[in-house]
Coordinates of N, CA and C in Angstrom, one line a residue:
Chain D
M1214 N -20.2 5.8 21.5 CA -19.3 6.4 20.4 C -19.7 5.9 19.1
A1215 N -19.8 6.7 18.1 CA -20.2 6.3 16.7 C -19.2 5.2 16.2
K1216 N -19.7 4.3 15.5 CA -18.9 3.2 14.9 C -18.0 3.8 13.8
K1217 N -16.7 3.4 13.8 CA -15.8 4.0 12.8 C -15.4 2.9 11.8
K1218 N -15.0 3.3 10.7 CA -14.5 2.4 9.7 C -13.0 2.5 9.5
F1219 N -12.3 1.4 9.7 CA -10.8 1.5 9.5 C -10.4 0.6 8.3
V1220 N -9.5 1.1 7.6 CA -8.9 0.3 6.5 C -7.4 0.2 6.7
Y1221 N -6.9 -1.0 6.7 CA -5.4 -1.2 6.7 C -4.9 -1.7 5.4
F1222 N -3.8 -1.1 4.9 CA -3.2 -1.5 3.7 C -1.8 -2.0 4.0
V1223 N -1.7 -3.3 3.9 CA -0.4 -4.0 4.3 C 0.4 -4.5 3.2
S1224 N 1.6 -4.0 3.0 CA 2.4 -4.5 1.9 C 3.6 -5.3 2.4
L1225 N 3.8 -5.3 3.7 CA 4.9 -6.1 4.3 C 4.3 -7.2 5.2
S1226 N 4.6 -8.4 5.0 CA 4.1 -9.5 5.8 C 4.6 -9.4 7.2
S1227 N 5.8 -8.9 7.4 CA 6.3 -8.8 8.8 C 5.5 -7.8 9.7
N1228 N 4.7 -7.0 9.0 CA 3.8 -6.1 9.8 C 2.5 -6.7 10.2
V1229 N 2.2 -7.8 9.6 CA 0.8 -8.4 9.8 C 0.5 -8.7 11.2
P1230 N 1.3 -9.3 12.0 CA 0.9 -9.6 13.4 C 0.5 -8.3 14.2
Y1231 N 1.3 -7.2 14.0 CA 1.0 -5.9 14.6 C -0.4 -5.4 14.1
V1232 N -0.6 -5.4 12.8 CA -1.8 -4.9 12.2 C -3.0 -5.8 12.7
L1233 N -2.9 -7.1 12.8 CA -4.0 -7.9 13.3 C -4.3 -7.6 14.8
K1234 N -3.3 -7.3 15.6 CA -3.6 -6.9 17.0 C -4.4 -5.6 17.0
K1235 N -3.9 -4.6 16.2 CA -4.6 -3.4 16.2 C -6.1 -3.5 15.7
A1236 N -6.2 -4.4 14.6 CA -7.5 -4.6 14.0 C -8.5 -5.3 15.0
L1237 N -8.0 -6.3 15.7 CA -8.8 -7.0 16.7 C -9.3 -6.0 17.8
K1238 N -8.4 -5.1 18.2 CA -8.7 -4.1 19.2 C -9.8 -3.2 18.7
N1239 N -9.7 -2.8 17.4 CA -10.7 -2.0 16.8 C -12.1 -2.6 16.7
V1240 N -12.1 -3.9 16.4 CA -13.4 -4.6 16.3 C -14.0 -4.8 17.7
E1241 N -13.2 -5.0 18.7 CA -13.7 -5.1 20.0 C -14.4 -3.9 20.5
E1242 N -13.9 -2.7 19.9 CA -14.6 -1.4 20.2 C -15.7 -1.2 19.2
E1243 N -16.1 -2.2 18.6 CA -17.3 -2.2 17.7 C -17.1 -1.4 16.4
N1244 N -15.9 -1.2 16.0 CA -15.6 -0.5 14.7 C -15.5 -1.6 13.6
E1245 N -15.6 -1.1 12.4 CA -15.5 -2.0 11.2 C -14.1 -1.9 10.7
V1246 N -13.6 -3.1 10.3 CA -12.2 -3.1 9.9 C -12.1 -4.0 8.6
S1247 N -11.4 -3.4 7.6 CA -11.0 -4.1 6.4 C -9.5 -4.1 6.2
I1248 N -8.9 -5.2 5.8 CA -7.5 -5.2 5.6 C -7.2 -5.6 4.2
F1249 N -6.4 -4.8 3.5 CA -6.0 -5.1 2.1 C -4.6 -5.5 2.1
F1250 N -4.3 -6.7 1.5 CA -2.9 -7.2 1.5 C -2.4 -7.1 0.1
D1251 N -1.2 -6.5 0.0 CA -0.6 -6.3 -1.3 C 0.9 -6.8 -1.3
L1252 N 1.4 -7.1 -2.4 CA 2.8 -7.5 -2.5 C 3.2 -8.5 -1.5
D1253 N 4.3 -8.2 -0.7 CA 4.8 -9.2 0.3 C 3.7 -9.4 1.4
G1254 N 2.9 -8.5 1.6 CA 1.8 -8.6 2.6 C 0.9 -9.7 2.3
A1255 N 0.6 -9.9 1.0 CA -0.4 -11.0 0.6 C 0.1 -12.4 0.8
R1256 N 1.4 -12.5 1.2 CA 1.9 -13.9 1.5 C 1.1 -14.6 2.6
V1257 N 0.6 -13.7 3.6 CA -0.1 -14.3 4.7 C -1.5 -14.9 4.3
L1258 N -1.9 -14.6 3.1 CA -3.2 -15.1 2.6 C -3.0 -16.5 2.0
D1259 N -1.7 -17.0 2.0 CA -1.4 -18.3 1.4 C -1.3 -19.3 2.6
K1260 N -2.1 -20.4 2.5 CA -2.1 -21.4 3.6 C -0.7 -22.0 3.8
R1261 N 0.0 -22.2 2.7 CA 1.4 -22.8 2.9 C 2.3 -21.9 3.7
Y1262 N 2.2 -20.6 3.4 CA 3.1 -19.6 4.1 C 2.8 -19.6 5.6
L1263 N 1.5 -19.7 6.0 CA 1.1 -19.7 7.4 C 1.7 -20.9 8.1
K1264 N 1.7 -22.1 7.4 CA 2.2 -23.3 8.0 C 3.7 -23.1 8.3
I1265 N 4.4 -22.5 7.3 CA 5.9 -22.3 7.4 C 6.2 -21.4 8.6
M1266 N 5.4 -20.3 8.7 CA 5.6 -19.4 9.8 C 5.4 -20.0 11.2
E1267 N 4.5 -20.9 11.3 CA 4.2 -21.6 12.5 C 5.4 -22.5 12.9
R1268 N 5.9 -23.2 11.8 CA 7.0 -24.2 12.0 C 8.3 -23.5 12.4
T1269 N 8.6 -22.4 11.6 CA 9.9 -21.8 11.7 C 10.0 -20.7 12.7
H1270 N 8.9 -19.9 13.0 CA 9.0 -18.8 13.8 C 8.1 -18.9 15.1
N1271 N 7.4 -20.0 15.2 CA 6.5 -20.2 16.3 C 5.5 -19.1 16.4
I1272 N 5.0 -18.6 15.3 CA 4.0 -17.6 15.3 C 2.7 -18.3 14.8
D1273 N 1.7 -18.2 15.6 CA 0.4 -18.8 15.1 C -0.4 -17.7 14.4
L1274 N 0.1 -17.3 13.3 CA -0.6 -16.3 12.5 C -2.0 -16.8 12.1
Q1275 N -2.0 -18.1 11.7 CA -3.3 -18.7 11.2 C -4.4 -18.5 12.3
K1276 N -4.0 -18.7 13.5 CA -5.0 -18.6 14.6 C -5.5 -17.2 14.7
M1277 N -4.5 -16.2 14.7 CA -4.9 -14.8 14.8 C -5.8 -14.4 13.6
M1278 N -5.4 -14.9 12.4 CA -6.2 -14.5 11.3 C -7.6 -15.1 11.3
Q1279 N -7.7 -16.3 11.8 CA -9.0 -16.9 12.0 C -9.9 -16.2 13.0
Q1280 N -9.2 -15.8 14.1 CA -9.9 -15.0 15.1 C -10.4 -13.6 14.5
A1281 N -9.6 -13.0 13.7 CA -10.0 -11.8 13.0 C -11.2 -12.0 12.1
L1282 N -11.1 -13.1 11.3 CA -12.2 -13.4 10.3 C -13.5 -13.6 11.1
D1283 N -13.4 -14.4 12.2 CA -14.5 -14.7 13.0 C -15.2 -13.5 13.6
K1284 N -14.4 -12.5 13.9 CA -14.9 -11.3 14.5 C -15.4 -10.3 13.4
G1285 N -15.4 -10.7 12.1 CA -15.9 -9.9 11.1 C -15.0 -9.0 10.3
I1286 N -13.7 -9.1 10.6 CA -12.7 -8.3 9.9 C -12.6 -8.9 8.5
K1287 N -12.7 -8.0 7.5 CA -12.6 -8.4 6.1 C -11.2 -8.4 5.6
F1288 N -10.9 -9.5 4.9 CA -9.5 -9.7 4.3 C -9.6 -9.6 2.8
F1289 N -8.9 -8.7 2.2 CA -8.8 -8.6 0.7 C -7.4 -8.8 0.2
G1290 N -7.2 -9.6 -0.8 CA -5.9 -9.8 -1.4 C -6.0 -9.1 -2.7
C1291 N -4.9 -8.4 -3.1 CA -4.8 -7.7 -4.3 C -5.0 -8.7 -5.5
Q1292 N -6.0 -8.4 -6.3 CA -6.3 -9.3 -7.4 C -5.1 -9.5 -8.4
M1293 N -4.4 -8.4 -8.5 CA -3.3 -8.5 -9.5 C -2.0 -8.9 -8.8
N1294 N -2.1 -9.4 -7.6 CA -0.8 -9.7 -6.9 C 0.1 -10.6 -7.6
V1295 N 1.3 -10.3 -7.6 CA 2.3 -11.1 -8.3 C 2.5 -12.5 -7.7
L1296 N 2.1 -12.7 -6.5 CA 2.3 -14.0 -5.8 C 1.2 -15.0 -6.4
I1297 N 0.2 -14.4 -6.9 CA -0.9 -15.3 -7.4 C -0.4 -16.2 -8.6
A1298 N 0.6 -15.6 -9.3 CA 1.2 -16.3 -10.5 C 1.8 -17.6 -10.0
D1299 N 2.2 -17.6 -8.7 CA 2.8 -18.8 -8.2 C 1.8 -19.8 -7.6
G1300 N 0.5 -19.4 -7.7 CA -0.6 -20.3 -7.3 C -0.9 -20.1 -5.8
L1301 N -1.5 -19.0 -5.5 CA -1.8 -18.7 -4.1 C -2.9 -19.6 -3.6
E1302 N -2.6 -20.3 -2.5 CA -3.7 -21.1 -1.9 C -4.4 -20.2 -0.8
L1303 N -5.4 -19.5 -1.3 CA -6.1 -18.5 -0.5 C -6.7 -19.1 0.8
V1304 N -6.5 -18.4 1.9 CA -7.2 -18.9 3.1 C -8.7 -18.6 3.0
E1305 N -9.4 -19.5 3.7 CA -10.9 -19.4 3.6 C -11.3 -18.1 4.3
G1306 N -12.2 -17.4 3.7 CA -12.8 -16.2 4.2 C -12.2 -14.9 3.6
A1307 N -11.0 -15.1 3.0 CA -10.4 -13.9 2.3 C -10.9 -13.9 0.9
E1308 N -10.9 -12.7 0.3 CA -11.3 -12.6 -1.1 C -10.3 -11.8 -1.9
L1309 N -10.3 -11.9 -3.2 CA -9.5 -11.1 -4.0 C -10.2 -9.9 -4.5
S1310 N -9.5 -8.8 -4.5 CA -10.2 -7.6 -5.0 C -9.2 -6.7 -5.8
G1311 N -9.8 -5.8 -6.6 CA -9.0 -4.9 -7.4 C -8.9 -3.5 -6.7
V1312 N -8.2 -2.6 -7.4 CA -8.0 -1.3 -6.8 C -9.3 -0.5 -6.7
A1313 N -10.3 -0.9 -7.5 CA -11.6 -0.2 -7.5 C -12.3 -0.5 -6.1
T1314 N -12.3 -1.7 -5.7 CA -12.9 -2.1 -4.4 C -12.1 -1.4 -3.3
F1315 N -10.8 -1.4 -3.4 CA -10.0 -0.8 -2.3 C -10.4 0.7 -2.2
L1316 N -10.5 1.4 -3.4 CA -10.8 2.8 -3.3 C -12.2 3.1 -2.8
E1317 N -13.2 2.3 -3.2 CA -14.5 2.4 -2.7 C -14.6 2.3 -1.2
T1318 N -13.9 1.3 -0.7 CA -13.8 1.1 0.8 C -13.1 2.2 1.5
A1319 N -12.0 2.6 0.9 CA -11.1 3.7 1.5 C -11.8 5.0 1.5
Y1320 N -12.6 5.3 0.5 CA -13.3 6.6 0.5 C -14.3 6.7 1.6
Q1321 N -14.8 5.6 2.0 CA -15.9 5.6 3.1 C -15.2 5.5 4.5
A1322 N -13.9 5.3 4.5 CA -13.3 5.0 5.8 C -13.0 6.3 6.6
D1323 N -13.0 6.1 8.0 CA -12.6 7.2 8.8 C -11.1 7.3 8.9
A1324 N -10.4 6.2 8.7 CA -8.9 6.2 8.7 C -8.4 5.1 7.8
V1325 N -7.4 5.5 7.0 CA -6.7 4.5 6.1 C -5.3 4.5 6.6
L1326 N -4.8 3.3 7.0 CA -3.5 3.2 7.6 C -2.6 2.2 6.7
T1327 N -1.4 2.6 6.5 CA -0.5 1.8 5.7 C 0.6 1.2 6.5
Y1328 N 0.9 -0.1 6.2 CA 2.0 -0.8 6.9 C 2.8 -1.6 6.0
Chain S
M853 N -21.6 12.2 -10.5 CA -20.9 12.0 -9.2 C -19.8 13.0 -8.9
E854 N -19.7 13.4 -7.7 CA -18.7 14.4 -7.4 C -17.3 13.8 -7.6
K855 N -16.4 14.6 -8.2 CA -15.0 14.2 -8.4 C -14.3 14.0 -7.1
K856 N -13.7 12.8 -7.0 CA -12.9 12.5 -5.8 C -11.5 13.2 -5.9
K857 N -11.0 13.5 -4.7 CA -9.6 14.0 -4.7 C -8.7 13.0 -3.9
V858 N -7.6 12.6 -4.4 CA -6.8 11.6 -3.8 C -5.4 12.2 -3.7
V859 N -4.8 12.1 -2.5 CA -3.4 12.6 -2.3 C -2.6 11.4 -1.8
V860 N -1.6 11.1 -2.6 CA -0.7 9.9 -2.3 C 0.7 10.4 -2.1
M861 N 1.4 9.9 -1.1 CA 2.7 10.4 -0.8 C 3.7 9.2 -0.8
A862 N 4.8 9.3 -1.5 CA 5.8 8.2 -1.5 C 7.0 8.7 -0.7
L863 N 7.3 8.0 0.4 CA 8.3 8.4 1.3 C 9.6 7.6 1.2
H864 N 9.5 6.4 0.5 CA 10.6 5.5 0.4 C 10.8 5.1 -1.0
D865 N 12.0 4.6 -1.3 CA 12.3 4.2 -2.7 C 12.5 2.7 -3.0
Q866 N 12.4 1.9 -1.9 CA 12.6 0.5 -2.1 C 11.4 0.0 -3.0
L867 N 11.7 -1.1 -3.8 CA 10.7 -1.6 -4.7 C 9.4 -1.8 -4.1
E868 N 9.3 -2.5 -2.9 CA 8.0 -2.8 -2.3 C 7.3 -1.5 -1.8
S869 N 8.0 -0.4 -1.6 CA 7.4 0.8 -1.2 C 7.1 1.7 -2.4
A870 N 7.7 1.5 -3.5 CA 7.4 2.3 -4.7 C 6.2 1.9 -5.5
Y871 N 5.8 0.6 -5.5 CA 4.7 0.2 -6.3 C 3.3 0.7 -5.7
P872 N 3.1 0.5 -4.4 CA 1.8 0.8 -3.8 C 1.3 2.3 -4.1
P873 N 2.2 3.3 -3.9 CA 1.6 4.6 -4.2 C 1.3 4.8 -5.7
L874 N 2.1 4.2 -6.5 CA 1.9 4.3 -8.0 C 0.6 3.6 -8.4
N875 N 0.4 2.4 -7.8 CA -0.8 1.6 -8.1 C -2.1 2.4 -7.7
V876 N -2.0 2.9 -6.5 CA -3.2 3.6 -5.9 C -3.4 4.9 -6.8
A877 N -2.3 5.6 -7.1 CA -2.5 6.8 -7.9 C -3.1 6.5 -9.3
V878 N -2.6 5.5 -10.0 CA -3.1 5.1 -11.3 C -4.5 4.6 -11.2
G879 N -4.8 3.8 -10.2 CA -6.1 3.3 -10.0 C -7.2 4.4 -9.8
A880 N -6.8 5.4 -8.9 CA -7.7 6.5 -8.6 C -7.9 7.3 -9.8
A881 N -6.8 7.6 -10.6 CA -6.9 8.5 -11.8 C -7.8 7.8 -12.8
S882 N -7.7 6.5 -12.9 CA -8.4 5.7 -14.0 C -9.9 5.7 -13.6
S883 N -10.2 5.9 -12.3 CA -11.7 6.0 -11.9 C -12.2 7.5 -12.0
G884 N -11.3 8.4 -12.5 CA -11.8 9.7 -12.7 C -11.4 10.7 -11.5
A885 N -10.6 10.2 -10.6 CA -10.3 11.1 -9.4 C -9.2 12.1 -9.8
E886 N -9.2 13.2 -9.1 CA -8.1 14.2 -9.2 C -7.0 13.6 -8.3
V887 N -5.8 13.4 -8.9 CA -4.8 12.7 -8.0 C -3.5 13.6 -7.9
I888 N -3.1 13.8 -6.7 CA -1.8 14.4 -6.4 C -0.9 13.3 -5.9
L889 N 0.3 13.2 -6.6 CA 1.3 12.2 -6.2 C 2.5 12.9 -5.8
A890 N 2.8 12.8 -4.5 CA 3.9 13.6 -4.0 C 5.0 12.7 -3.5
F891 N 6.3 13.3 -3.6 CA 7.4 12.5 -3.2 C 8.2 13.2 -2.2
S892 N 8.6 12.5 -1.1 CA 9.4 13.2 -0.1 C 10.4 12.2 0.5
R893 N 11.3 12.7 1.3 CA 12.4 11.9 1.8 C 13.1 11.1 0.7
R894 N 13.1 9.7 0.9 CA 13.8 8.9 -0.1 C 12.9 8.7 -1.3
G895 N 11.6 8.9 -1.2 CA 10.7 8.7 -2.3 C 11.0 9.5 -3.5
V896 N 11.7 10.6 -3.3 CA 12.0 11.5 -4.4 C 13.0 10.8 -5.4
N897 N 13.7 9.9 -4.9 CA 14.7 9.1 -5.8 C 13.9 8.4 -6.9
I898 N 12.7 8.1 -6.7 CA 11.9 7.4 -7.7 C 11.8 8.2 -9.0
L899 N 11.8 9.5 -8.8 CA 11.7 10.4 -9.9 C 13.0 10.6 -10.7
D900 N 14.1 10.1 -10.2 CA 15.4 10.2 -10.8 C 15.5 9.3 -12.0
Q901 N 16.0 9.9 -13.1 CA 16.2 9.1 -14.4 C 17.0 7.8 -14.1
R902 N 17.9 7.9 -13.2 CA 18.8 6.7 -12.9 C 18.3 5.7 -11.9
Y903 N 17.0 6.0 -11.4 CA 16.4 5.1 -10.4 C 16.3 3.7 -10.8
V904 N 16.7 2.8 -10.0 CA 16.6 1.3 -10.2 C 15.8 0.8 -9.0
S905 N 14.7 0.1 -9.2 CA 13.9 -0.4 -8.0 C 14.6 -1.6 -7.4
V906 N 15.1 -1.5 -6.2 CA 15.7 -2.6 -5.5 C 14.9 -2.9 -4.2
P907 N 14.5 -4.2 -4.0 CA 13.7 -4.5 -2.8 C 14.6 -4.5 -1.6
S908 N 13.9 -4.4 -0.4 CA 14.6 -4.5 0.8 C 15.2 -5.9 1.1
E909 N 16.0 -6.0 2.0 CA 16.6 -7.3 2.4 C 15.5 -8.3 2.7
D910 N 15.7 -9.5 2.3 CA 14.8 -10.6 2.5 C 13.6 -10.5 1.6
L911 N 13.5 -9.5 0.7 CA 12.3 -9.4 -0.2 C 12.8 -9.5 -1.6
E912 N 14.0 -10.0 -1.8 CA 14.6 -10.1 -3.2 C 13.7 -10.9 -4.1
Y913 N 12.9 -11.8 -3.6 CA 12.0 -12.7 -4.4 C 11.0 -11.8 -5.2
L914 N 10.7 -10.6 -4.6 CA 9.7 -9.8 -5.2 C 10.1 -9.3 -6.6
S915 N 11.4 -9.1 -6.8 CA 11.9 -8.6 -8.1 C 11.5 -9.7 -9.2
N916 N 11.8 -10.9 -8.9 CA 11.6 -12.0 -9.9 C 10.1 -12.2 -10.0
A917 N 9.3 -12.1 -8.9 CA 7.9 -12.3 -9.0 C 7.2 -11.2 -9.9
L918 N 7.7 -10.0 -9.7 CA 7.1 -8.9 -10.5 C 7.5 -9.1 -12.0
S919 N 8.7 -9.5 -12.2 CA 9.2 -9.7 -13.6 C 8.4 -10.9 -14.2
D920 N 8.3 -12.0 -13.5 CA 7.5 -13.2 -14.0 C 6.1 -12.8 -14.3
F921 N 5.5 -11.9 -13.5 CA 4.1 -11.6 -13.6 C 3.9 -10.6 -14.8
G922 N 5.0 -10.0 -15.3 CA 4.9 -9.0 -16.4 C 4.4 -7.7 -15.9
V923 N 4.7 -7.3 -14.7 CA 4.3 -6.0 -14.2 C 5.2 -4.9 -14.8
S924 N 4.5 -3.7 -15.1 CA 5.3 -2.6 -15.6 C 6.4 -2.2 -14.6
S925 N 7.4 -1.6 -15.1 CA 8.5 -1.1 -14.2 C 7.9 0.1 -13.5
V926 N 8.6 0.5 -12.4 CA 8.2 1.6 -11.6 C 8.1 2.9 -12.5
H927 N 9.2 3.1 -13.4 CA 9.2 4.2 -14.3 C 8.1 4.1 -15.4
D928 N 7.8 2.9 -15.8 CA 6.7 2.8 -16.8 C 5.4 3.2 -16.2
L929 N 5.2 2.7 -14.9 CA 4.0 3.0 -14.2 C 3.8 4.5 -13.9
L930 N 5.0 5.1 -13.6 CA 5.0 6.6 -13.4 C 4.6 7.3 -14.7
G931 N 5.1 6.8 -15.8 CA 4.7 7.4 -17.1 C 3.2 7.2 -17.4
I932 N 2.6 6.1 -17.0 CA 1.2 5.9 -17.2 C 0.4 6.9 -16.3
A933 N 0.9 7.0 -15.1 CA 0.3 8.0 -14.1 C 0.3 9.4 -14.7
V934 N 1.4 9.8 -15.3 CA 1.5 11.1 -15.9 C 0.5 11.3 -17.0
E935 N 0.5 10.2 -17.9 CA -0.5 10.2 -19.0 C -1.9 10.4 -18.6
M936 N -2.2 9.8 -17.4 CA -3.6 9.8 -16.9 C -3.9 11.1 -16.2
G937 N -3.0 12.0 -16.1 CA -3.2 13.3 -15.5 C -2.9 13.4 -14.0
V938 N -2.2 12.4 -13.5 CA -1.7 12.5 -12.1 C -0.7 13.7 -12.0
Q939 N -0.9 14.5 -11.0 CA 0.0 15.6 -10.8 C 1.1 15.3 -9.9
L940 N 2.3 15.6 -10.3 CA 3.5 15.2 -9.5 C 4.1 16.4 -8.8
Y941 N 4.4 16.1 -7.5 CA 4.9 17.2 -6.6 C 6.1 16.6 -5.8
V942 N 7.0 17.5 -5.5 CA 8.0 17.0 -4.5 C 8.1 18.0 -3.4
V943 N 8.4 17.5 -2.2 CA 8.5 18.4 -1.1 C 9.9 19.0 -1.1
D944 N 9.9 20.4 -1.2 CA 11.2 21.0 -1.6 C 12.3 20.8 -0.6
L945 N 12.0 20.5 0.6 CA 13.0 20.3 1.6 C 13.8 19.0 1.3
D946 N 13.2 18.1 0.6 CA 13.8 16.8 0.4 C 14.5 16.6 -0.9
V947 N 14.5 17.7 -1.7 CA 15.1 17.5 -3.1 C 16.6 17.9 -3.0
N948 N 17.4 17.1 -3.5 CA 18.8 17.5 -3.6 C 19.2 17.8 -5.0
D949 N 20.3 18.4 -5.2 CA 20.7 18.9 -6.6 C 21.0 17.7 -7.5
Q950 N 21.2 16.5 -7.0 CA 21.6 15.4 -7.9 C 20.4 14.8 -8.6
V951 N 19.2 15.1 -8.2 CA 18.0 14.4 -8.8 C 17.8 14.9 -10.2
D952 N 17.8 14.0 -11.2 CA 17.6 14.3 -12.6 C 16.2 13.8 -12.9
F953 N 15.2 14.7 -12.8 CA 13.8 14.4 -12.9 C 13.4 13.7 -14.2
I954 N 12.8 12.6 -14.1 CA 12.3 11.9 -15.3 C 11.0 12.5 -15.9
H955 N 10.2 13.1 -15.0 CA 9.0 13.9 -15.4 C 9.1 15.2 -14.5
P956 N 8.6 16.3 -15.1 CA 8.6 17.5 -14.3 C 7.7 17.4 -13.1
A957 N 8.2 17.9 -12.0 CA 7.4 17.9 -10.7 C 7.6 19.2 -10.0
E958 N 6.5 19.7 -9.6 CA 6.6 21.0 -8.9 C 7.1 20.9 -7.5
Q959 N 7.9 21.8 -7.1 CA 8.4 21.7 -5.7 C 7.5 22.5 -4.8
V960 N 7.0 21.9 -3.7 CA 6.1 22.6 -2.8 C 6.5 22.4 -1.4
P961 N 6.1 23.3 -0.5 CA 6.4 23.1 0.9 C 5.5 22.0 1.5
I962 N 5.9 21.4 2.5 CA 5.2 20.3 3.1 C 3.8 20.8 3.6
K963 N 3.8 22.1 4.0 CA 2.5 22.7 4.5 C 1.5 22.7 3.4
W964 N 1.9 23.0 2.2 CA 1.0 23.0 1.1 C 0.4 21.6 0.9
L965 N 1.3 20.6 0.9 CA 0.8 19.3 0.7 C -0.1 18.8 1.8
L966 N 0.2 19.1 3.0 CA -0.7 18.7 4.1 C -2.1 19.4 4.0
N967 N -2.1 20.6 3.5 CA -3.4 21.2 3.3 C -4.2 20.5 2.2
E968 N -3.5 20.1 1.2 CA -4.2 19.4 0.1 C -4.7 18.0 0.7
A969 N -3.9 17.4 1.5 CA -4.3 16.1 2.1 C -5.5 16.3 3.0
A970 N -5.6 17.4 3.7 CA -6.7 17.7 4.6 C -8.0 17.8 3.9
S971 N -7.9 18.3 2.6 CA -9.2 18.5 1.9 C -9.5 17.3 0.9
A972 N -8.6 16.3 1.0 CA -8.8 15.1 0.1 C -9.8 14.1 0.6
D973 N -10.4 13.3 -0.3 CA -11.3 12.2 0.0 C -10.4 11.0 0.5
L974 N -9.2 11.0 0.1 CA -8.3 9.9 0.5 C -6.9 10.4 0.5
F975 N -6.2 10.2 1.7 CA -4.8 10.5 1.8 C -4.0 9.3 2.3
M976 N -3.0 8.9 1.5 CA -2.2 7.7 1.9 C -0.8 8.0 1.8
H977 N 0.0 7.5 2.6 CA 1.5 7.6 2.5 C 2.1 6.3 2.6
F978 N 3.1 6.1 1.8 CA 3.8 4.7 1.8 C 5.3 4.9 2.1

């Protein structure tokens, strides 16, 4: 089957575990996956938030995210994200991008999904 | 380069759901795309003159973060979208008589909108 390109746009951090599961399944099927994190969704790109999640909710998001990065899933944080004003400690492997990068990626995708 | 066509649909009116469709619409319009921004279900409330963007429960911090960051209000961003040529539509089934439109928006059937989405380079709903 031809390789497909998936783009996930995540604006709620509570949806991230579900999106990561779907994304990991997609890369296992040899598809390309990019995830754009915006607004509250971008919280997961902060190392401090991941530590809090692990402590308070027993969710090892950090592990899932590392697994996703290792498998080639691309993480993008909105360059203009409001959380950056607070000093986002960006996780390794993630990069910041603007709407132009998002559109460029989304135009080439087979599916763009929002969460 | 061929002009891109982007269809964005706003289905909800909470603060965190109102910004993404507007940001994508403005971003796409600024890159020269033809943009259709449609409102349905609760999203239509964003077009109301009296609309106030309120975040969902547990996301109250976003209001302060947006304000501290100096982000345009939802209605300011909507005004920018209109100035940039973004076309506004509402799905007629979801409009009630109480909506006092801040910008003119054409009422269309959902079938029309889905046909536009099918022929678009990018379709997103929030």
